[in-house]
Structures are given as structure tokens and as C-alpha cells.
XYZ file of C-alpha atoms in Angstrom:
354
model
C 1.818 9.388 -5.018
C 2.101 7.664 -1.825
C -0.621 9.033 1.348
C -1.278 5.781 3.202
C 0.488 3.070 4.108
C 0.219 -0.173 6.481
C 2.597 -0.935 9.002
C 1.053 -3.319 11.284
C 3.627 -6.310 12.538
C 4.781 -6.181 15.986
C 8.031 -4.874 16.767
C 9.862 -8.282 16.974
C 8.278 -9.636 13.750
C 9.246 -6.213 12.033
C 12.816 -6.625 12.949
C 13.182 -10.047 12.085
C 11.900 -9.061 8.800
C 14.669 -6.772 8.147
C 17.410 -8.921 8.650
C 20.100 -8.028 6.637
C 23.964 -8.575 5.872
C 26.539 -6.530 7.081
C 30.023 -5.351 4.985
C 31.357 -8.061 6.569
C 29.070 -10.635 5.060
C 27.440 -11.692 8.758
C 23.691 -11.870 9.144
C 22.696 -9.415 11.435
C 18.925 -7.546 12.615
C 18.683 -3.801 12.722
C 18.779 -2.292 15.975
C 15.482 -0.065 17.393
C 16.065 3.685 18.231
C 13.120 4.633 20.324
C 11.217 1.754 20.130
C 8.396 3.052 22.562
C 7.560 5.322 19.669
C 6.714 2.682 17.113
C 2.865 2.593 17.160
C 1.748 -0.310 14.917
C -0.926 0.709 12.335
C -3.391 -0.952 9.375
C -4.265 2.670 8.133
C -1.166 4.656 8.385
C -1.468 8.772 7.242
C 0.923 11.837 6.916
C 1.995 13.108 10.551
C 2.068 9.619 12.427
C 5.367 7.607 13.237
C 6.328 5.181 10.766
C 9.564 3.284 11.090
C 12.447 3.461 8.944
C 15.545 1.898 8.115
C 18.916 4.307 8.147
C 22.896 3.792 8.620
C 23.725 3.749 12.024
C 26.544 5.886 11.152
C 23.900 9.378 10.940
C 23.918 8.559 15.079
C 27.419 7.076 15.939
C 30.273 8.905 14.426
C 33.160 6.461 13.030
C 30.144 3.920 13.031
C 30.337 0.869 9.946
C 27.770 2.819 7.406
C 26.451 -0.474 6.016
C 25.083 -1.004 9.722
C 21.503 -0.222 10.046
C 18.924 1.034 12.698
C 15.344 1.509 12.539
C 13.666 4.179 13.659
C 10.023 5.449 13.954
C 9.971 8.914 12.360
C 6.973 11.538 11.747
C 6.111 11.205 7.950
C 5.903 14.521 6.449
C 9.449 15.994 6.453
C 10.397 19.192 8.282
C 13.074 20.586 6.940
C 15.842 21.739 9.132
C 15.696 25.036 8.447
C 12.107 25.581 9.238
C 11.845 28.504 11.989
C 8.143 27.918 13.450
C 7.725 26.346 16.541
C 5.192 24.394 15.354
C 5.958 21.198 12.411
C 2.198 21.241 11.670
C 2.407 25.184 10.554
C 4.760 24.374 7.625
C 2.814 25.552 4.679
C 3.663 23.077 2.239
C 3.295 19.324 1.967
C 6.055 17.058 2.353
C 4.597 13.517 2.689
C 5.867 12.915 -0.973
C 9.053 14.079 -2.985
C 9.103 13.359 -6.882
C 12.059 12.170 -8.419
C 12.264 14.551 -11.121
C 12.500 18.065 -8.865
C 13.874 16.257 -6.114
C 17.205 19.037 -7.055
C 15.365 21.770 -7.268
C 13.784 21.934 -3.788
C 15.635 22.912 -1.255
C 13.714 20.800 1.421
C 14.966 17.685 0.247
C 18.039 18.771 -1.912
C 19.838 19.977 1.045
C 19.004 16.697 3.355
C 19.814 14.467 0.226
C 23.257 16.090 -0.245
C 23.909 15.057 3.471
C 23.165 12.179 2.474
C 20.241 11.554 4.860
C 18.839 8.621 2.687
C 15.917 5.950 4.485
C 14.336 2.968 3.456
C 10.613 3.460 4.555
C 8.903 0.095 5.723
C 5.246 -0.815 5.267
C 3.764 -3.999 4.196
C 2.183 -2.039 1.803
C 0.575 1.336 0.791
C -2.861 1.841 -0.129
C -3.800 4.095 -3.293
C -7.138 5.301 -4.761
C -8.503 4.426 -8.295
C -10.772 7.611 -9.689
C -13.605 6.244 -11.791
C -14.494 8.478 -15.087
C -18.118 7.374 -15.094
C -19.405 7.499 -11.323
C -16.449 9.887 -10.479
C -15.916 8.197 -7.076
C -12.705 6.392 -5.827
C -12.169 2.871 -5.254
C -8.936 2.263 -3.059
C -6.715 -0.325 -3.843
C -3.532 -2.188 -1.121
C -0.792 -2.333 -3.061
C 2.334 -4.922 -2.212
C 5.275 -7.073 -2.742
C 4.598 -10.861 -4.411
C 4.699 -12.851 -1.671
C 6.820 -16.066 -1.649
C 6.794 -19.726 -0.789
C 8.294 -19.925 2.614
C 8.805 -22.996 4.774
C 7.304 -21.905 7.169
C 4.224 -20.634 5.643
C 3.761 -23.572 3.069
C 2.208 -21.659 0.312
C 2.286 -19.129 -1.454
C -1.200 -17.952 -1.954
C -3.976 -17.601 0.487
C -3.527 -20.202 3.844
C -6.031 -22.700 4.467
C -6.660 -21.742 8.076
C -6.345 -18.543 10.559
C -3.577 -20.318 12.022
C -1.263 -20.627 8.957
C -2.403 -16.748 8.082
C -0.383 -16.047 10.695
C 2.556 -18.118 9.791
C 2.245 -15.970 6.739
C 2.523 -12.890 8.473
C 5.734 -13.796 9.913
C 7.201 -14.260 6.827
C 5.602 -11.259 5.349
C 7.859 -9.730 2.506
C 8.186 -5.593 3.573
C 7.487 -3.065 1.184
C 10.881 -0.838 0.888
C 10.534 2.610 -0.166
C 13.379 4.692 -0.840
C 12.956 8.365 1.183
C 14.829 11.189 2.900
C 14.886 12.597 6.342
C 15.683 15.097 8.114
C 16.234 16.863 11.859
C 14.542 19.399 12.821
C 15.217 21.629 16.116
C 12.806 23.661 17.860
C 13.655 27.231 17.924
C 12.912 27.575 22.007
C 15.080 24.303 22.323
C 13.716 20.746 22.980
C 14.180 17.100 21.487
C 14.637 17.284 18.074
C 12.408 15.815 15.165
C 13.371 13.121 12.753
C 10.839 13.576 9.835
C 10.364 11.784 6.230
C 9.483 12.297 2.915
C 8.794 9.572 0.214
C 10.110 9.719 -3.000
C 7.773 9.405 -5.729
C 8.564 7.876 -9.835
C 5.829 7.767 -13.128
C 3.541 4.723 -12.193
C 4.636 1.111 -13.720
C 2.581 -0.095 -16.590
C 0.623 -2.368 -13.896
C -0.352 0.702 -11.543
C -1.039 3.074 -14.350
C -4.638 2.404 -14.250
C -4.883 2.781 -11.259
C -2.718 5.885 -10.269
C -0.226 7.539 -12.792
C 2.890 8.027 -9.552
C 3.685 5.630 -7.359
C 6.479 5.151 -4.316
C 9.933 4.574 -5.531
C 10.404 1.319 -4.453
C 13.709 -0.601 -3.795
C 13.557 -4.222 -4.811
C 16.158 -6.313 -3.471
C 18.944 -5.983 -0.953
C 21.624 -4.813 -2.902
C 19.253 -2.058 -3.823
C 18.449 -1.043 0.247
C 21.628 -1.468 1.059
C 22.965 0.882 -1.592
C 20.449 3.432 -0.891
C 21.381 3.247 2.850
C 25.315 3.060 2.662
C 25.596 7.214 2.205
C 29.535 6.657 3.405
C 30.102 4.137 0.122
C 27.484 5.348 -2.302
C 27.602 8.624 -3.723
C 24.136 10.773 -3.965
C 24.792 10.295 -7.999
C 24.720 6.880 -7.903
C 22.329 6.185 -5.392
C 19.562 8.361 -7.368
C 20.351 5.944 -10.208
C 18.044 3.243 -7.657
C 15.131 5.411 -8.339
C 13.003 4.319 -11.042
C 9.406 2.087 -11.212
C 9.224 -1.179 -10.903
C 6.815 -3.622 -11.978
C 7.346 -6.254 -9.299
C 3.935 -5.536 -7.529
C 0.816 -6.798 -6.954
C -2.436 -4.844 -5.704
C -5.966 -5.940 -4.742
C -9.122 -3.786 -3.906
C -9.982 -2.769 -0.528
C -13.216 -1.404 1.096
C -13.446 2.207 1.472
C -13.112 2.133 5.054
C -9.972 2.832 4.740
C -10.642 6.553 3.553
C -10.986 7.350 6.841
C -7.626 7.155 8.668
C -9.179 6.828 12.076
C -10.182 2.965 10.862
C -7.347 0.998 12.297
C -8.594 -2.313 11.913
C -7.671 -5.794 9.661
C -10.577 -5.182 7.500
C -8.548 -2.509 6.056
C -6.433 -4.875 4.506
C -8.524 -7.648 3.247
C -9.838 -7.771 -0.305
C -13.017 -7.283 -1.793
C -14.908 -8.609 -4.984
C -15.624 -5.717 -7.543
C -16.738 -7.916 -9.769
C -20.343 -8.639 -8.332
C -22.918 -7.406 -9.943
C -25.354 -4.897 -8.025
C -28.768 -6.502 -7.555
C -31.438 -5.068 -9.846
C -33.783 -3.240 -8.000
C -37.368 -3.175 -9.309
C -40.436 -0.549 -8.633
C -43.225 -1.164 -7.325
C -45.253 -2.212 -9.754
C -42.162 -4.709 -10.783
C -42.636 -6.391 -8.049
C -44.924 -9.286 -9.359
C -43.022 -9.840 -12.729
C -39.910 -10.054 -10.193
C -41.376 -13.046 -8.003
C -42.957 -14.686 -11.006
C -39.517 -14.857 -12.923
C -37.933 -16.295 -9.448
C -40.514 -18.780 -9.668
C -40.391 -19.765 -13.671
C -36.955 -19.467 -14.193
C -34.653 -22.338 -15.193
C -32.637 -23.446 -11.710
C -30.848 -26.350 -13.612
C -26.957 -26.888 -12.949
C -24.324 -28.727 -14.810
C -24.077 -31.738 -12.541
C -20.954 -32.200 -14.627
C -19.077 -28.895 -13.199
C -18.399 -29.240 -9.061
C -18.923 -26.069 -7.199
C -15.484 -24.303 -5.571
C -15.611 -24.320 -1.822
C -15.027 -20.321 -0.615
C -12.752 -19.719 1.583
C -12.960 -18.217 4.563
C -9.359 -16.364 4.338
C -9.033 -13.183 1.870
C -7.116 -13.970 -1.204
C -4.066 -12.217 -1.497
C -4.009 -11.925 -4.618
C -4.986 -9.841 -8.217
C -5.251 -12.410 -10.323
C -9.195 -12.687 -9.885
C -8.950 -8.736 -11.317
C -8.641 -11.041 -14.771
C -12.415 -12.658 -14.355
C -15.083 -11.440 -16.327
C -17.050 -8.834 -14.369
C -20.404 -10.059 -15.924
C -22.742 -13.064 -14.870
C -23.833 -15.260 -17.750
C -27.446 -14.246 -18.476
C -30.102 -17.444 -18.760
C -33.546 -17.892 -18.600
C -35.489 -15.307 -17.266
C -33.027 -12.855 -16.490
C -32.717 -11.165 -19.719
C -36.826 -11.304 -19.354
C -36.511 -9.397 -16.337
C -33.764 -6.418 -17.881
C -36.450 -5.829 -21.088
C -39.025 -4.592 -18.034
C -36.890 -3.049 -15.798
C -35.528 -0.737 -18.898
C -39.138 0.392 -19.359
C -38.870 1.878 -16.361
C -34.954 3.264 -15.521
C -31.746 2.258 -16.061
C -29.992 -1.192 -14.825
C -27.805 0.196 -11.745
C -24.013 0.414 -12.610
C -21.981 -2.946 -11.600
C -19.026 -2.687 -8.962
C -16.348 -0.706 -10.668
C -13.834 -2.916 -11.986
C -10.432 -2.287 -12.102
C -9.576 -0.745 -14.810
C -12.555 1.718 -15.540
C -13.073 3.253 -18.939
């Protein structure tokens, strides 16, 4: 399942980061189709514009087919037969397609068979863990490995808000594979280009945290083979969608639930590995203070301390720590009096919730 994305880079920086090749082996960018309409977004939902990549040959008849254009489209497809005057009245939802009754519907089995195949760009898409114990959901961004780039100079977290940006620029785009269609108002008008994102079973890395995920194109032979509708037949550009396990996710705040947050924080990581602090009763209180005050505070002068850094850490890998602080001292004092009373508040979920 796919129902939020990011799409946040600036027009120029989003075109640069399609670059592509052409049949003709030259290195060429995609060119904009109603660029005005590209609204730049950290908290992307079903109905806005999102851009995406196409032949150019849907628009130009006799038109090279490996030749691309993006274009921003409304995500949620509406399906060219649709007789309403209205997009928003179409009773079903078509923000996602899955793979498996993708021939069967005729909303996106007609569209596909005219080969109306996109690429849908983000720089990621966000999805929502459900926890069996607490029964609440912890959202997760979900993205590309990011590599070592010149110009960027690492391939981890920058050292400074001015190299974050260099990163940025050399941001690798999450490519999903999708349909579209065109729609035409009954009562006339300008018609409406529309989406849907096709969905697979989750990878073995995601499965924890969702059981469908986007069907995602990795590589450029793989875009440009789901794009080229004039080389590649429908059969053997469906054989492109499958999971893949080259991804990488980190935890998010739930701000993001609510689609009117447009903001960076959406975006940058947060620790669910640190532990809630006990809270104690009133009369707690003193046996709280007086094992602040008698309990050991001696470090390993052996072990230096890790500097934080000020710039989120793209990256899962600190999923892998141990959600649990090493107990000493006083502490397990204090949990023997505090289960007289209740029980110890739940940690942070983690990610993988049992």
C-alpha cells in the first residue's frame, strides 16, 4: 500500500535528477508539461499533483517513445470512462492498483492495454507500522540507499546544514511504476491526467512493517522499459513488477498523519528506542529524589562519549540497537517500588513490535 509520499525538490533539482539516456545513447533531462502545476510537497496525499515521468510519444504523435516528459498529475486515477462531472464523486479508490487484479479491473486494464505506463517520482513514501500491544501506528519514510556522490562527500548523514543540502541535490528518486489515464469532462473542459500506483507483497525488510508496498523500479533499464510502451509490450513490461529489497526506512513523528503538515520535520527521523521516563505517585516522590541522590554516577573514563549530531541520520541501521538502557545502581531499586504501585509505562515502540 502506498497513501503518502514526499516530493519536495524544486523543479530544477527534480529534473536534473531524472536525467536519463535516450535510444540514441545521448544524455538528455526530461522536459516539464505544465510546470506551473507542480506544487512541491513533504506530506504528499491522494488528490494532489504529483509529477510523473511518461514517453513523450502519449503527447506528440511519431514522437521517439524512449523520450520522456514529466508531468504533474492528480493521484487517484479517473478512469476515462467515468461519466460524473465531478473526479471526487467516483465511488471507489484508485490511489493504489495491486499487481495481482491489475487484469481484472477495468479501470486500469483498459489504460494499461493503451499502454499508458508512468514512473511516479517521490523521494520517498511514508507508511504506517500498527502495533499489536498499544494498537496505535507508528509511521515510518521509506527510501532508496543513498550513495557516495562527489559532490556530497558521504554517504551517510553530512556534517553541516550546508553539505545537507549538497545531499539533496544528489538525492536518489524513488521510482514507482503506475498507470494513468485522461479523463474528459462530460460538459467539455481541459482534460484530467490522473494516476494510480501499482502495489506488490511487501519485501522481507518492509514486512514488519506493512505486508504491500509500491512496486518499485530499480535501475534505468527498468524505468526505461516500463516507459518505452512503443518497444515494450504490456507482457513484458508487467514482468518489472515484483518487490524489491533495495530499501531503507527510518521512523518519523506522527505529524505526518495529518496531511495538512507540510514541513521538513516530516522527514527527519526519530529515536524509538528511548525509554519513557518512569513516572512516580505521589507518595514516590521522596524514594525518587533519594535514589537521584544515592545512586552510583560513576563513568568508564576508559569509553569517550559520541558527539550528537545536529543533522538527522538517514539511516536504519540504529533500528539494530538494543531498545533497553543497562540497569545499575538504584534503578532497579526504584522499578521494585514503582511495581507496588502500577505498571512501568510501555517503552517507544520499536520497530518490529511483537
Amino acid at each position: 500500500m502506498c497513501g503518502r509520499t514526499s516530493c519536495h525538490l524544486p523543479r530544477d533539482v527534480l529534473t536534473r535528477a531524472c536525467a536519463y539516456q535516450d535510444r540514441q545513447g545521448q544524455q538528455r533531462l526530461p522536459e516539464w508539461r505544465d510546470p506551473d502545476k507542480y506544487c512541491p510537497s513533504y506530506n504528499k496525499s491522494p488528490r494532489s499533483n504529483s509529477p510523473v515521468l511518461l514517453s513523450r510519444l502519449h503527447f506528440e504523435k511519431g514522437a521517439d517513445s524512449s523520450e520522456r516528459i514529466i508531468a504533474p498529475m492528480r493521484w487517484g486515477l479517473v478512469p476515462s470512462w467515468f461519466k460524473e462531472g465531478d473526479p471526487s464523486k467516483l465511488q471507489f479508490n484508485t490511489s493504489n492498483c495491486r499487481s495481482d487484479t491489475i487484469m481484472e479491473k477495468r479501470s486500469f486494464k483498459v489504460p494499461l492495454g493503451k499502454g499508458r505506463r508512468c514512473v511516479v517520482l517521490a523521494d520517498g513514501f511514508y507508511e504506517w507500522q500498527r502495533c499489536q500491544r498499544t494498537n496505535q501506528r507508528q509511521p515510518y519514510f521509506i527510501y532508496f540507499p543513498q550513495i557516495k556522490t562527489e559532490k556530497s562527500g558521504s554517504s551517510g548523514a553530512p556534517n553541516n546544514p550546508e553539505d545537507w543540502e549538497k545531499v539533496w541535490d544528489n538525492w536518489r528518486l524513488l521510482t514507482m511504476a503506475g498507470i494513468f489515464d485522461c479523463w474528459e469532462p462530460p460538459e467539455g473542459g481541459d482534460c484530467l491526467y490522473s494516476y494510480t500506483i501499482i502495489t506488490v507483497d511487501s519485501c522481507k525488510g518492509l514486512n514488519d512493517i506493512h505486508h504491500r508496498m509500491p512496486a518499485i523500479l530499480d535501475g534505468e533499464e527498468a524505468v526505461s522499459k516500463w516507459l518505452d510502451f512503443g518497444e515494450v509490450s504490456t507482457q513484458e513490461a508487467l514482468k518489472l513488477i515484483h518487490p524489491t529489497e533495495n530499501i531503507t526506512f527510518h521512523p518519523v513523528s506522527t505529524m505526518v498523519n495529518n496531511s495538512q503538515n507540510n514541513t521538513p520535520e516530516c522527514l527527519v527521523p526519530v529515536d524509538l528506542l528511548v525509554k519513557k521516563e518512569l513516572k512516580a505517585s505521589g507518595r514516590s516522590q521522596k524514594m525518587f529524589q533519594w535514589l537521584a541522590t544515592k545512586s552510583s554516577k560513576k563513568e568508564d573514563p576508559q569509553i569517550p562519549q559520541k558527539a550528537e549530531s545536529d543533522v538527522p541520520q538517514w539511516s536504519s541501521q540504529f533500528l539494530q540497537k538494543s531498545p533497553f538502557p543497562t540497569k545499575r545502581g538504584g534503578a532497579t531499586l526504584l522499578e521494585r517500588w514503582l511495581k507496588q504501585e502500577k505498571e512501568e509505562e510501555p517503552v517507544a515502540k520499536r520497530p518490529h513490535c511483537q
